[in-house]
PDB file of C-alpha atoms and ligand atoms in Angstrom:
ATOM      1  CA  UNK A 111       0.000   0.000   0.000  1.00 97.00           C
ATOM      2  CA  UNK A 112       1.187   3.684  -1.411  1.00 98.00           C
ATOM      3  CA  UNK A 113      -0.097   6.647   0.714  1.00 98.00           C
ATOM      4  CA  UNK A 114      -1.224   9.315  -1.244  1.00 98.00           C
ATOM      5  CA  UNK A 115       1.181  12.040   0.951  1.00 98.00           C
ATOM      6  CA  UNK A 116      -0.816  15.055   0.502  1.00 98.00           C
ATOM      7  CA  UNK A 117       1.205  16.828   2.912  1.00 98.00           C
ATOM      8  CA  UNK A 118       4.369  16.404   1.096  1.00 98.00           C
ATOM      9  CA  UNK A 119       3.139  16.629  -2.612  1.00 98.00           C
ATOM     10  CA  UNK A 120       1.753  19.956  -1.598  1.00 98.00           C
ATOM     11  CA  UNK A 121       4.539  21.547   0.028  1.00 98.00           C
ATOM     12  CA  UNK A 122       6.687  20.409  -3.215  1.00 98.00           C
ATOM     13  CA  UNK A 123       4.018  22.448  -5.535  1.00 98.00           C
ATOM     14  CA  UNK A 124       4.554  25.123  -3.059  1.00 98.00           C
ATOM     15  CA  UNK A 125       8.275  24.746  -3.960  1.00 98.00           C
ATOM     16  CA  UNK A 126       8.279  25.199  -7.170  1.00 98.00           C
ATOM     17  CA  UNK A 127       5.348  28.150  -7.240  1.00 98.00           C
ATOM     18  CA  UNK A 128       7.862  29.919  -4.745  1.00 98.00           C
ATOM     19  CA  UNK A 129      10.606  29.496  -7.308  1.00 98.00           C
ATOM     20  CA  UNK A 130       8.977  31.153  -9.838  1.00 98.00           C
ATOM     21  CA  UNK A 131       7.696  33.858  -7.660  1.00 98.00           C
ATOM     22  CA  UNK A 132      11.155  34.825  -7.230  1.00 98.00           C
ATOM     23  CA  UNK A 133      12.014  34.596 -10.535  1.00 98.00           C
ATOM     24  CA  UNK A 134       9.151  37.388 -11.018  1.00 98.00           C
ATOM     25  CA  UNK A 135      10.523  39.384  -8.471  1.00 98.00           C
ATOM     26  CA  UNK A 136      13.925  39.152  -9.789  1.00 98.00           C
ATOM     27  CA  UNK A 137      12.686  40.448 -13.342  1.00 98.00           C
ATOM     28  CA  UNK A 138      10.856  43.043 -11.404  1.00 98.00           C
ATOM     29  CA  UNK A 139       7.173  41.995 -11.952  1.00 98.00           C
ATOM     30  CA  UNK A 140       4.206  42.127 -10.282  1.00 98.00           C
ATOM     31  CA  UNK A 141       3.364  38.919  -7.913  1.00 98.00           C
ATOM     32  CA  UNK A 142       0.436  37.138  -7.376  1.00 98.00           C
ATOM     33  CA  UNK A 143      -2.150  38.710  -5.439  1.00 98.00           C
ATOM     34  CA  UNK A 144      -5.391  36.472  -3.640  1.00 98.00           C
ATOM     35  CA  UNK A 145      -7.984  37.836  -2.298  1.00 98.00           C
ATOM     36  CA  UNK A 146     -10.652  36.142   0.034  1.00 98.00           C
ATOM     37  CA  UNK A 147     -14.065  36.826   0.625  1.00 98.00           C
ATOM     38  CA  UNK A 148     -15.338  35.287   4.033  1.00 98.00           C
ATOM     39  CA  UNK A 149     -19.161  36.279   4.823  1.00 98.00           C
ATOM     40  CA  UNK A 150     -20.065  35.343   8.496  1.00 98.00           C
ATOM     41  CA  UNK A 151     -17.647  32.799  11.217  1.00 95.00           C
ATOM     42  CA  UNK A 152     -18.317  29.632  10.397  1.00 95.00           C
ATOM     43  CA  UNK A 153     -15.291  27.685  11.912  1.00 94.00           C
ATOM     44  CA  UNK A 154     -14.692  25.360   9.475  1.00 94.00           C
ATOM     45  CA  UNK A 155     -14.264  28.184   6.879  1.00 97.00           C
ATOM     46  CA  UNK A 156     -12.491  30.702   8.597  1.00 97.00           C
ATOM     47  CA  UNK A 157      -9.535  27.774   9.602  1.00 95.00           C
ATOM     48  CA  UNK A 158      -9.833  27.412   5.629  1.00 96.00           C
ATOM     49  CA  UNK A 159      -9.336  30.770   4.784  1.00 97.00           C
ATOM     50  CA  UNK A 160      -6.928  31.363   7.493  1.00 96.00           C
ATOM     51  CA  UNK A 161      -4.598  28.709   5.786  1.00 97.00           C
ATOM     52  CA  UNK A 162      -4.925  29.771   2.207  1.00 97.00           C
ATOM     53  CA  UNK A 163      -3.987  33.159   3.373  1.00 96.00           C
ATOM     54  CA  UNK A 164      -0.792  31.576   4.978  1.00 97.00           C
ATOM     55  CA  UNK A 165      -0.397  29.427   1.989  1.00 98.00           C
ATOM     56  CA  UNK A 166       0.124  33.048   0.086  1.00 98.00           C
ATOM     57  CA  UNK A 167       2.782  34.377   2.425  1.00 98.00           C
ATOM     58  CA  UNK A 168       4.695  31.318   2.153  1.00 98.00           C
ATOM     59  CA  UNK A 169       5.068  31.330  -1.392  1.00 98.00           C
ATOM     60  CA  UNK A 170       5.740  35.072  -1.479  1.00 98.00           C
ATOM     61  CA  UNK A 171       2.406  36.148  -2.916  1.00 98.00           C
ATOM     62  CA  UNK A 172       0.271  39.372  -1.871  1.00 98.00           C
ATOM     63  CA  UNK A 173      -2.654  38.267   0.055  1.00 98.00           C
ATOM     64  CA  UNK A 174      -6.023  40.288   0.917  1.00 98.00           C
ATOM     65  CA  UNK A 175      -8.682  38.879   3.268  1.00 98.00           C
ATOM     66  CA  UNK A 176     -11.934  40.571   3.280  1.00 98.00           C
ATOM     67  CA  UNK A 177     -14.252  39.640   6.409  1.00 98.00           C
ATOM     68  CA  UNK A 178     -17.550  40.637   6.350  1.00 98.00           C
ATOM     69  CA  UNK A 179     -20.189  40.134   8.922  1.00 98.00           C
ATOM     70  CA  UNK A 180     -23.027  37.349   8.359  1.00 98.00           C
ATOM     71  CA  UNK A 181     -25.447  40.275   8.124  1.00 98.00           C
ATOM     72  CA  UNK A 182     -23.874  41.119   5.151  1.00 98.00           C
ATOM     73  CA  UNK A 183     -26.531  41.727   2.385  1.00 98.00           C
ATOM     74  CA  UNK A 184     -26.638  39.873  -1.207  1.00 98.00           C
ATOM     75  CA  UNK A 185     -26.439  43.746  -2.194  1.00 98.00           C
ATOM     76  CA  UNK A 186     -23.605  44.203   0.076  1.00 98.00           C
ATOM     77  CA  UNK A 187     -21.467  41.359  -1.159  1.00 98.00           C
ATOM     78  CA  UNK A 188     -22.372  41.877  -4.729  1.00 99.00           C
ATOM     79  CA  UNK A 189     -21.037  45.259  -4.377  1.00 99.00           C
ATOM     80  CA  UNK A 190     -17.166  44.260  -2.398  1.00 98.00           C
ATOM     81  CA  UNK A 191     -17.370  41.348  -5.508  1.00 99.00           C
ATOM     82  CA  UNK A 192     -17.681  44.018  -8.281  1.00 98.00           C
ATOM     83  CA  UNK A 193     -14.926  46.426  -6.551  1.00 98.00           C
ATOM     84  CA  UNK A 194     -12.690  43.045  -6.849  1.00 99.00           C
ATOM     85  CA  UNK A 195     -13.378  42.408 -10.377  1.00 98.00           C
ATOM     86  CA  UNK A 196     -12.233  46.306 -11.055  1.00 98.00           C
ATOM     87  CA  UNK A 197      -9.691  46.385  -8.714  1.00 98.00           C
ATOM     88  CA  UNK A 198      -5.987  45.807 -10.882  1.00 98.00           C
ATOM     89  CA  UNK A 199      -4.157  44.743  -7.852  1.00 98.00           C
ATOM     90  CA  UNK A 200      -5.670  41.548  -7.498  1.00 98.00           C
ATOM     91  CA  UNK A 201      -5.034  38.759  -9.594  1.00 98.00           C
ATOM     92  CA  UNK A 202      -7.440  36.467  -8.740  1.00 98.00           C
ATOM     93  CA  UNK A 203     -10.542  35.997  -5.613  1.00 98.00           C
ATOM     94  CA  UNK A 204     -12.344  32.937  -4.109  1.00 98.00           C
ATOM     95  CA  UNK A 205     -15.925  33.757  -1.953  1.00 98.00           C
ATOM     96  CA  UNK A 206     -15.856  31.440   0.295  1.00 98.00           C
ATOM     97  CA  UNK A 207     -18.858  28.776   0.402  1.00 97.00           C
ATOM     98  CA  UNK A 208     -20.582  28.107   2.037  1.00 97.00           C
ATOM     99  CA  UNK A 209     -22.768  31.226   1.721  1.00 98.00           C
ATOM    100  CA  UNK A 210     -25.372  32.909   4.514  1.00 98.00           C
ATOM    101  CA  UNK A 211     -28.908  31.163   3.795  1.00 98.00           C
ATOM    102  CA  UNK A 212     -30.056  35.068   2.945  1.00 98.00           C
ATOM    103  CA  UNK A 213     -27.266  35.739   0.095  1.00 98.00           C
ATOM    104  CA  UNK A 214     -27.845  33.767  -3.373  1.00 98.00           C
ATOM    105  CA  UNK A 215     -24.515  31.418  -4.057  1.00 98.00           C
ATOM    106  CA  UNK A 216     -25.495  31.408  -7.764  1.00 98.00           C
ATOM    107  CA  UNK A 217     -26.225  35.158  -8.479  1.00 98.00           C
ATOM    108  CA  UNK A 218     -22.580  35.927  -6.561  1.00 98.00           C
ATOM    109  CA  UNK A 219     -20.912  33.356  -8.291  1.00 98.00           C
ATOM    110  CA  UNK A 220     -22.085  34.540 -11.441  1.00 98.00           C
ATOM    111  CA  UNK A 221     -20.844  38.129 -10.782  1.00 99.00           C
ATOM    112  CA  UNK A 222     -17.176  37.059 -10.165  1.00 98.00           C
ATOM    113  CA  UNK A 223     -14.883  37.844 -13.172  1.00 98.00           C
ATOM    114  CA  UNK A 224     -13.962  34.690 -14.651  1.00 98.00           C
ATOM    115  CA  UNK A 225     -10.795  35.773 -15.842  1.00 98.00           C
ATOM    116  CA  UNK A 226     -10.279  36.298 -11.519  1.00 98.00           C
ATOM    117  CA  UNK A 227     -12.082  32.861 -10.838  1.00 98.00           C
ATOM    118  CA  UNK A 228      -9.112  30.761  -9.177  1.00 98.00           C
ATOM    119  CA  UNK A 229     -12.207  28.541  -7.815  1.00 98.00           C
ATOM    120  CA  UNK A 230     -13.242  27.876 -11.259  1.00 98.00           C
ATOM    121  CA  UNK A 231     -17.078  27.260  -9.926  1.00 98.00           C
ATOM    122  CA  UNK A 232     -18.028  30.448 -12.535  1.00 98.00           C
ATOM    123  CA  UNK A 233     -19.790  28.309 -15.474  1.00 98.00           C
ATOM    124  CA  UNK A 234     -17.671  29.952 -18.204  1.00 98.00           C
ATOM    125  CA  UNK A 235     -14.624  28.006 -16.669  1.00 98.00           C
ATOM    126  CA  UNK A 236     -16.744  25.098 -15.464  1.00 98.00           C
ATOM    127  CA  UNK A 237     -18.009  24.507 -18.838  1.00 98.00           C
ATOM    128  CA  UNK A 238     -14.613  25.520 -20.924  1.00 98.00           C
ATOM    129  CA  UNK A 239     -13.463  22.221 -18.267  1.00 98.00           C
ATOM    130  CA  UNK A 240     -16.222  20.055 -19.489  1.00 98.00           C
ATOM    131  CA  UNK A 241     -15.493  20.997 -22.868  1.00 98.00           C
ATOM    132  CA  UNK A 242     -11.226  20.794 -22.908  1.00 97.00           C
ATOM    133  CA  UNK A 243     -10.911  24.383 -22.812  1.00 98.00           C
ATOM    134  CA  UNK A 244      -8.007  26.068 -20.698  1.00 98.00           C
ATOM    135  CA  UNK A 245      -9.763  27.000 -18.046  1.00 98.00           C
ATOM    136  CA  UNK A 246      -9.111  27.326 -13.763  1.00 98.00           C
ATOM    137  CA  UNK A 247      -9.951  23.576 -12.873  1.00 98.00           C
ATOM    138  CA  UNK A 248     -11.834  23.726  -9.278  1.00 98.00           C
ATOM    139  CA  UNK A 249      -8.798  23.300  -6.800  1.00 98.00           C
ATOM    140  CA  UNK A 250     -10.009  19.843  -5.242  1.00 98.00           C
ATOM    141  CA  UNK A 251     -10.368  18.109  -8.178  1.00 98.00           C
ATOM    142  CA  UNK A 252      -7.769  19.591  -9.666  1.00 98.00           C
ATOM    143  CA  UNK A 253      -5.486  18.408  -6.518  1.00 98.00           C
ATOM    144  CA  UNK A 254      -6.882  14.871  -6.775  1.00 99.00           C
ATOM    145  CA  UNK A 255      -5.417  14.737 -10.380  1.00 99.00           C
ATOM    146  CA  UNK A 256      -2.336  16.349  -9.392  1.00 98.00           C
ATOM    147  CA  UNK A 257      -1.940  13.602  -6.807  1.00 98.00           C
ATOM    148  CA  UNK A 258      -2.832  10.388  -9.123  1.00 98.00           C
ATOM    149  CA  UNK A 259      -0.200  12.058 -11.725  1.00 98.00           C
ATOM    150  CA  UNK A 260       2.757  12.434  -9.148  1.00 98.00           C
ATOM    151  CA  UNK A 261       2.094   9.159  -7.769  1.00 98.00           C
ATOM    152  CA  UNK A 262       1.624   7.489 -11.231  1.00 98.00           C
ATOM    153  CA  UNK A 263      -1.720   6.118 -10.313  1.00 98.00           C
ATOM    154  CA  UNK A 264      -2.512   4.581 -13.808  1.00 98.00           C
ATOM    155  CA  UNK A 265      -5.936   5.850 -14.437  1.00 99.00           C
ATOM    156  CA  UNK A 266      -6.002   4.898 -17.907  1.00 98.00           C
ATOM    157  CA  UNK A 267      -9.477   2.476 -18.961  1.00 98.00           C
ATOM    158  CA  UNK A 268     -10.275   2.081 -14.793  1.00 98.00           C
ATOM    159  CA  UNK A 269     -13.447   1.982 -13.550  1.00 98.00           C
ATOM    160  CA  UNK A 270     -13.846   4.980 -11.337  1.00 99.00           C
ATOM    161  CA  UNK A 271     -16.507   5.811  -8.790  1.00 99.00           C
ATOM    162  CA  UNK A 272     -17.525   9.131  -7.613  1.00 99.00           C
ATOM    163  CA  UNK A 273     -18.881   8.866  -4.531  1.00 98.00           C
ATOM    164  CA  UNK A 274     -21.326  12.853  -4.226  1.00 98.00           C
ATOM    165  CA  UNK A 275     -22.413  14.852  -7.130  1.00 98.00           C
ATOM    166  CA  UNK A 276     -21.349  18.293  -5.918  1.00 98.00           C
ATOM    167  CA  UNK A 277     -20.810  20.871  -7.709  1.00 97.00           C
ATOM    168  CA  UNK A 278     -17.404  21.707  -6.026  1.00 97.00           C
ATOM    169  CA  UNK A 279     -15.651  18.074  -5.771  1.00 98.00           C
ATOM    170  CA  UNK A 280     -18.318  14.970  -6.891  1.00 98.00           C
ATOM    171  CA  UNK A 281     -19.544  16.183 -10.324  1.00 98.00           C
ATOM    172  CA  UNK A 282     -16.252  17.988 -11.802  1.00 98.00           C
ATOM    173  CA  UNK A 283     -13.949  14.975 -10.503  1.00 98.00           C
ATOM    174  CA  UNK A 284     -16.550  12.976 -12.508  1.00 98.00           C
ATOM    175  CA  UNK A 285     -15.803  15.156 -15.943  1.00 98.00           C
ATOM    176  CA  UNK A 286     -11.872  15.789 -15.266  1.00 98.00           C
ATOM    177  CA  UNK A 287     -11.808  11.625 -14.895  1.00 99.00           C
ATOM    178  CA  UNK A 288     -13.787  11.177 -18.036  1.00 98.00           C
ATOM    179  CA  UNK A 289     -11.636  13.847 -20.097  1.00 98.00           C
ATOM    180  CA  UNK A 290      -9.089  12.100 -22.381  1.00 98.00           C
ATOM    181  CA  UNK A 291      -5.263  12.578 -21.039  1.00 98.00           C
ATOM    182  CA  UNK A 292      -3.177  11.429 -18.402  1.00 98.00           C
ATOM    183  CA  UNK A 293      -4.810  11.350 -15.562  1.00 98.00           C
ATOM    184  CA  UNK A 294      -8.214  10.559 -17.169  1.00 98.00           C
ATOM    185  CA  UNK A 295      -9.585   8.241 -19.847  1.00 98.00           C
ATOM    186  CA  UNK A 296     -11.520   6.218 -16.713  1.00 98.00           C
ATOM    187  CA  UNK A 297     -14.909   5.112 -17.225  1.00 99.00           C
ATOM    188  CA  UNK A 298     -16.785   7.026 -14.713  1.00 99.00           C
ATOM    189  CA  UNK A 299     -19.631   6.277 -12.700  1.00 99.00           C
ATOM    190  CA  UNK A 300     -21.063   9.211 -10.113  1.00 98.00           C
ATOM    191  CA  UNK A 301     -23.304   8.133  -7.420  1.00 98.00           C
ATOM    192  CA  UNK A 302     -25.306   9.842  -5.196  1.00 98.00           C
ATOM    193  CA  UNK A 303     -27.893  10.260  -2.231  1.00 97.00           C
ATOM    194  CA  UNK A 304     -30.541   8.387  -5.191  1.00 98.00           C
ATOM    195  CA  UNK A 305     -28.030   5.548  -5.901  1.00 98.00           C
ATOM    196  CA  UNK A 306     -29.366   2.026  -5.291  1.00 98.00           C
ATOM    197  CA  UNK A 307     -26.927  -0.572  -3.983  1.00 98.00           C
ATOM    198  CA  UNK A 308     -23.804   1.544  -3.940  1.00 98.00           C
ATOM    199  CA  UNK A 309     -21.690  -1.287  -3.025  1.00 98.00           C
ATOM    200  CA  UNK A 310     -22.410  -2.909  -6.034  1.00 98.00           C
ATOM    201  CA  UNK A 311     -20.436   0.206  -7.680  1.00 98.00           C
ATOM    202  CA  UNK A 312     -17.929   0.584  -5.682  1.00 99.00           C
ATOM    203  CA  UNK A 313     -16.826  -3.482  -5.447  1.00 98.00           C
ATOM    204  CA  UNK A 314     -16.125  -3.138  -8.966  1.00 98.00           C
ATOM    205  CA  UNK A 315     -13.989   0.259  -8.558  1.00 99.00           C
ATOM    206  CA  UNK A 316     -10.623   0.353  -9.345  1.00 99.00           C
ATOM    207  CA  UNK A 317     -10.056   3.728  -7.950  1.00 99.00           C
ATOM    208  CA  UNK A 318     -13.159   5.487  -5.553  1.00 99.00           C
ATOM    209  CA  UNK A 319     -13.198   9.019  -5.021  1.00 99.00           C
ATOM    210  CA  UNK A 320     -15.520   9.928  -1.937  1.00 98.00           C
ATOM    211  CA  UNK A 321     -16.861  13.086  -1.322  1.00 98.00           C
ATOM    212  CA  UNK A 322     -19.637  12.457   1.355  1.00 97.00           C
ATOM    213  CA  UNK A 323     -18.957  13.822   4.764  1.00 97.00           C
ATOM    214  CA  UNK A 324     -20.401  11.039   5.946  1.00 98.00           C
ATOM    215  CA  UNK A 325     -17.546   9.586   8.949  1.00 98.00           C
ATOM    216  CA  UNK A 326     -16.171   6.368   7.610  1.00 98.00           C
ATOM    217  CA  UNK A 327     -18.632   5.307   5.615  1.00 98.00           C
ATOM    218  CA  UNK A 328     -16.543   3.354   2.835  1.00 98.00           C
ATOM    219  CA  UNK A 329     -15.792   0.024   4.686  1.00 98.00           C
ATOM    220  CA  UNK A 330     -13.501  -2.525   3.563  1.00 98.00           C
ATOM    221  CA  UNK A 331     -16.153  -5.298   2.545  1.00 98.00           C
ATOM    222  CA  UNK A 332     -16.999  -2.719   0.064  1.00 99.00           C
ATOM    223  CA  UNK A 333     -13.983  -2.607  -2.022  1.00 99.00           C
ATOM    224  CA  UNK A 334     -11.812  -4.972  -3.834  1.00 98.00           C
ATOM    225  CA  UNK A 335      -8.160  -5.832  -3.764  1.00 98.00           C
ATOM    226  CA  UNK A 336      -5.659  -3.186  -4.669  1.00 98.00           C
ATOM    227  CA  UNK A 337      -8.410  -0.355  -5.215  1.00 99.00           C
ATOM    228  CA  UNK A 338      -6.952   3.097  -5.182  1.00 99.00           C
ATOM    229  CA  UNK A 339      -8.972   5.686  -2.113  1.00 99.00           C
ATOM    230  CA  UNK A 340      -9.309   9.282  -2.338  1.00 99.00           C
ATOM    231  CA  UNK A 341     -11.021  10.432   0.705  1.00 98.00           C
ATOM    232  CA  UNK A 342     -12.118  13.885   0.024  1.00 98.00           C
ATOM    233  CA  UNK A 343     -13.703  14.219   3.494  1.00 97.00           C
ATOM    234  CA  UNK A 344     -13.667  16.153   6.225  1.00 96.00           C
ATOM    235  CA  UNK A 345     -16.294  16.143   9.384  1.00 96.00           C
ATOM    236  CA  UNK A 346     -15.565  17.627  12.195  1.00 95.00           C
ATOM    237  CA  UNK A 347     -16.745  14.977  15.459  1.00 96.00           C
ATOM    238  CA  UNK A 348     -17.560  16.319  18.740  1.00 96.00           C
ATOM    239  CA  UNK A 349     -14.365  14.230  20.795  1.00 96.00           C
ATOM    240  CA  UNK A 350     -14.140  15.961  23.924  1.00 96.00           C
ATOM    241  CA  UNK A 351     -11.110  14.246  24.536  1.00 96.00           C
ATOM    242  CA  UNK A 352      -9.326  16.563  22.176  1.00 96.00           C
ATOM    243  CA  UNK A 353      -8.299  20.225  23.152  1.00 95.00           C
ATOM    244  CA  UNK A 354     -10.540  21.664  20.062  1.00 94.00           C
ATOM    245  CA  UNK A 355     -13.342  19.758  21.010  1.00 96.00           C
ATOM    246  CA  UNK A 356     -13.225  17.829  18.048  1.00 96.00           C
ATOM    247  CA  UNK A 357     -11.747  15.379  15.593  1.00 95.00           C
ATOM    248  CA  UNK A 358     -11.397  15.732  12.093  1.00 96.00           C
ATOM    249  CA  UNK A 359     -13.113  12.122  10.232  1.00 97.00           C
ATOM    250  CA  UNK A 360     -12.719  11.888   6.899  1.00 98.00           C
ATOM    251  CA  UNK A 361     -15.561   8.771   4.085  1.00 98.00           C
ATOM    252  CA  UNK A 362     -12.999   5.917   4.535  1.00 98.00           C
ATOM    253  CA  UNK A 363     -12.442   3.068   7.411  1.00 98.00           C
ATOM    254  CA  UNK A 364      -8.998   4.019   6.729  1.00 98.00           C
ATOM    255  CA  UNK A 365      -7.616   1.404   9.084  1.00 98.00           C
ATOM    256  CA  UNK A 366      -9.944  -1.193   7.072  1.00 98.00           C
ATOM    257  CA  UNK A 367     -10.042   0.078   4.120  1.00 98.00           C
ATOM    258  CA  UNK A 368      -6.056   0.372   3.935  1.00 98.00           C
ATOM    259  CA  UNK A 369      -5.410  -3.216   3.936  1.00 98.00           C
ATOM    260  CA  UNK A 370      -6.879  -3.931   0.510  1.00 98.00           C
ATOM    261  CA  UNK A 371      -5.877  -0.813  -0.899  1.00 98.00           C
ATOM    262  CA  UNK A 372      -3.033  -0.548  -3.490  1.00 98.00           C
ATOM    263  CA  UNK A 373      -2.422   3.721  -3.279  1.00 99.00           C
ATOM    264  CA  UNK A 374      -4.819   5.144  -0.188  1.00 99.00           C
ATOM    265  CA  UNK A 375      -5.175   9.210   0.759  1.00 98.00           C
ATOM    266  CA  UNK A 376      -5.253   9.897   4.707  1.00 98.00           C
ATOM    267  CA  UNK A 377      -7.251  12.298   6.744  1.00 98.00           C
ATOM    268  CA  UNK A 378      -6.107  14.810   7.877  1.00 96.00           C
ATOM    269  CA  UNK A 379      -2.740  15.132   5.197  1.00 98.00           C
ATOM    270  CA  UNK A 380      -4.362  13.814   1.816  1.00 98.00           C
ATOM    271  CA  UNK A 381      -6.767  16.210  -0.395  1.00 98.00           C
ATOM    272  CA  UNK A 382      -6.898  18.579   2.116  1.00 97.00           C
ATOM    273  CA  UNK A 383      -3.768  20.365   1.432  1.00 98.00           C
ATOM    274  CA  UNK A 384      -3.718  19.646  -2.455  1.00 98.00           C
ATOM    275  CA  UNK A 385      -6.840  22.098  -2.298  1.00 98.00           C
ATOM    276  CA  UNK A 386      -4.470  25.057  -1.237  1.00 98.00           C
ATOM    277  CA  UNK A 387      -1.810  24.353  -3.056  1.00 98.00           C
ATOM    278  CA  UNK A 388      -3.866  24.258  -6.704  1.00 98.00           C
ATOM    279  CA  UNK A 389      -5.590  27.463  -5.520  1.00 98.00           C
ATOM    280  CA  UNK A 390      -2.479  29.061  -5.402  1.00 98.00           C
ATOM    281  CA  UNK A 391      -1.546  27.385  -8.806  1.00 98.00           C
ATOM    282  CA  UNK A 392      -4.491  28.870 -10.263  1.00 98.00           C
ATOM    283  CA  UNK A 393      -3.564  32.068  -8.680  1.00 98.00           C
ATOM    284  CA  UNK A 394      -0.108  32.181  -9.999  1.00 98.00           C
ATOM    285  CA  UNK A 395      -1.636  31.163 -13.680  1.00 98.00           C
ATOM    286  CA  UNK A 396      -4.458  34.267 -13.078  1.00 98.00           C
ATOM    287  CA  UNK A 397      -1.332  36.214 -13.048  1.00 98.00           C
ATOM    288  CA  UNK A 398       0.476  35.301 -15.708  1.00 98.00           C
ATOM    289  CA  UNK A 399      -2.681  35.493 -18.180  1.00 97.00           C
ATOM    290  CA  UNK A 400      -2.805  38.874 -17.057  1.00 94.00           C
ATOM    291  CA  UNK A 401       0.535  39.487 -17.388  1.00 89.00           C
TER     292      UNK A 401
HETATM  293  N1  GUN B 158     -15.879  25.709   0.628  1.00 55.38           N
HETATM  294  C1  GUN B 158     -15.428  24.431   0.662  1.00 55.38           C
HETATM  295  N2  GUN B 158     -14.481  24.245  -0.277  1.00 55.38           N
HETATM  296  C2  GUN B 158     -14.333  25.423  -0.920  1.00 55.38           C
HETATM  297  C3  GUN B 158     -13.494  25.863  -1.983  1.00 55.38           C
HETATM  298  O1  GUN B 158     -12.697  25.129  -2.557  1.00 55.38           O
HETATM  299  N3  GUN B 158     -13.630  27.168  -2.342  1.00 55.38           N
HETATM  300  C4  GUN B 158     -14.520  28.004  -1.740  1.00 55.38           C
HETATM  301  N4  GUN B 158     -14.597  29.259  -2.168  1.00 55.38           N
HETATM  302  N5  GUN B 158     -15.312  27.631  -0.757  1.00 55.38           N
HETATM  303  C5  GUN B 158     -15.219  26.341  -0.344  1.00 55.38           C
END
């Protein structure tokens, strides 16, 4: 069994992006610049935006976060969105989901610029993906592939099961493993809440890509020998034990699930990180299109 070190493959993307932000430097251009929108205090998402914001320093990039309160109207944020899209500085923006219940997730991520999109949820760029256009690839599934091509996970022809259709990991990992290329070319199936017998699918999976949020729900009497696990969850569990209050669970059984499994991700240390690190790939790109 391979572990899918999501840790390690990050910080070595973060490597190379900091290389070339020097090289910028040194030829006297402008860096990246991020911005992020945060709406409200959801825990979850401000220790997510807190870390992409580190990710930025780290690499030597300008970083802006914006915090706005939860009362924040759709008006409000529609407003801060359009002063981003006009704003030269910044090279590229993410709003971080989710959204207040009041604000409309569609009608804001329709207003971003999707030339500023380093998310790539604005349909120009998701459908340019569908369609083999260049285009920012969403950065979870865009990690996920980044991690099957540094580990050589041969994707070519393999049954693959998607495991959530949504619209940030389930149903563009389901395209980007259907594209032709290297990672890609699998025969996809995407199941869902609706899906009948999912073990049926996912005993015949050569590689399964869960993204659930359901604690350890993949079990190891539901895959075969030498199946390849991407567990693209993350639920926080009330453990009282811990000093947050909390542990972080991701789809898989991983101690099960492990022992059949040929190349596995962990949680915490697998997708997790590769989510930073391709936002600040597509940040760096946002740049140099604008360049
Ligand atoms: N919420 C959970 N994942 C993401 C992400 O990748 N981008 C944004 N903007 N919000 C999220």
């Amino acid at each position: 069994m391979t572990l899918l070190d999501g840790k390690k493959t990050s910080n070595d993307i973060k490597d190379e992006i900091a290389l070339e932000v020097q090289a910028m430097k040194e030829r006297g251009e402008k860096v990246p610049h991020l911005a992020a929108v945060l709406v409200g205090e959801d825990g979850a998402s401000l220790t997510y935006v807190g870390s992409k914001v580190r990710a930025c320093e780290r690499v030597g990039f300008e970083s802006t976060l914006v915090k706005m309160p939860a009362s924040t109207s759709e008006e409000e944020l529609l407003a801060k969105v359009k002063e981003l899209n006009e704003n030269d500085a910044i090279d590229g923006y993410i709003v971080q989901l989710p959204l207040p219940k009041h604000i409309d997730e569609q009608k804001v991520l329709l207003a971003v610029d999707s030339e500023k999109d380093v998310d790539g949820f604005h349909p120009e760029n998701f459908g340019k993906m569908a369609l083999d256009m260049p285009a920012f690839i969403p950065a979870t599934p865009y990690g996920i592939m980044e991690l099957l091509d540094r580990y050589d996970v041969d994707t070519q022809g393999k049954n693959t099961v998607v495991i959530g259709r949504s619209h940030i990991v389930g149903r563009p990992m389901s395209i980007l493993m259907s594209r032709k290329g290297n990672p890609g070319n699998s025969t996809v199936t995407l199941t869902h809440s609706r899906t009948q017998n999912i073990e049926e699918f996912t005993k015949e999976a050569d590689i399964i890509i869960s993204a659930l949020g359901v604690p350890e729900f993949l079990k190891a009497d539901m895959v075969k020998e030498g199946v390849t696990v991407i567990d693209v969850g993350i639920t926080r569990v009330p453990d009282e034990s811990h000093p947050k209050g909390y542990v972080i669970k991701g789809d898989v059984d991983f101690e099960n699930v492990s022992a059949k499994a040929s190349f596995i991700t962990p949680v915490p240390g697998g997708v997790g990180p590769m989510t930073i690190a391709m936002l600040l790939k597509n940040t760096l790109l946002a740049r140099k299109v604008r360049q």
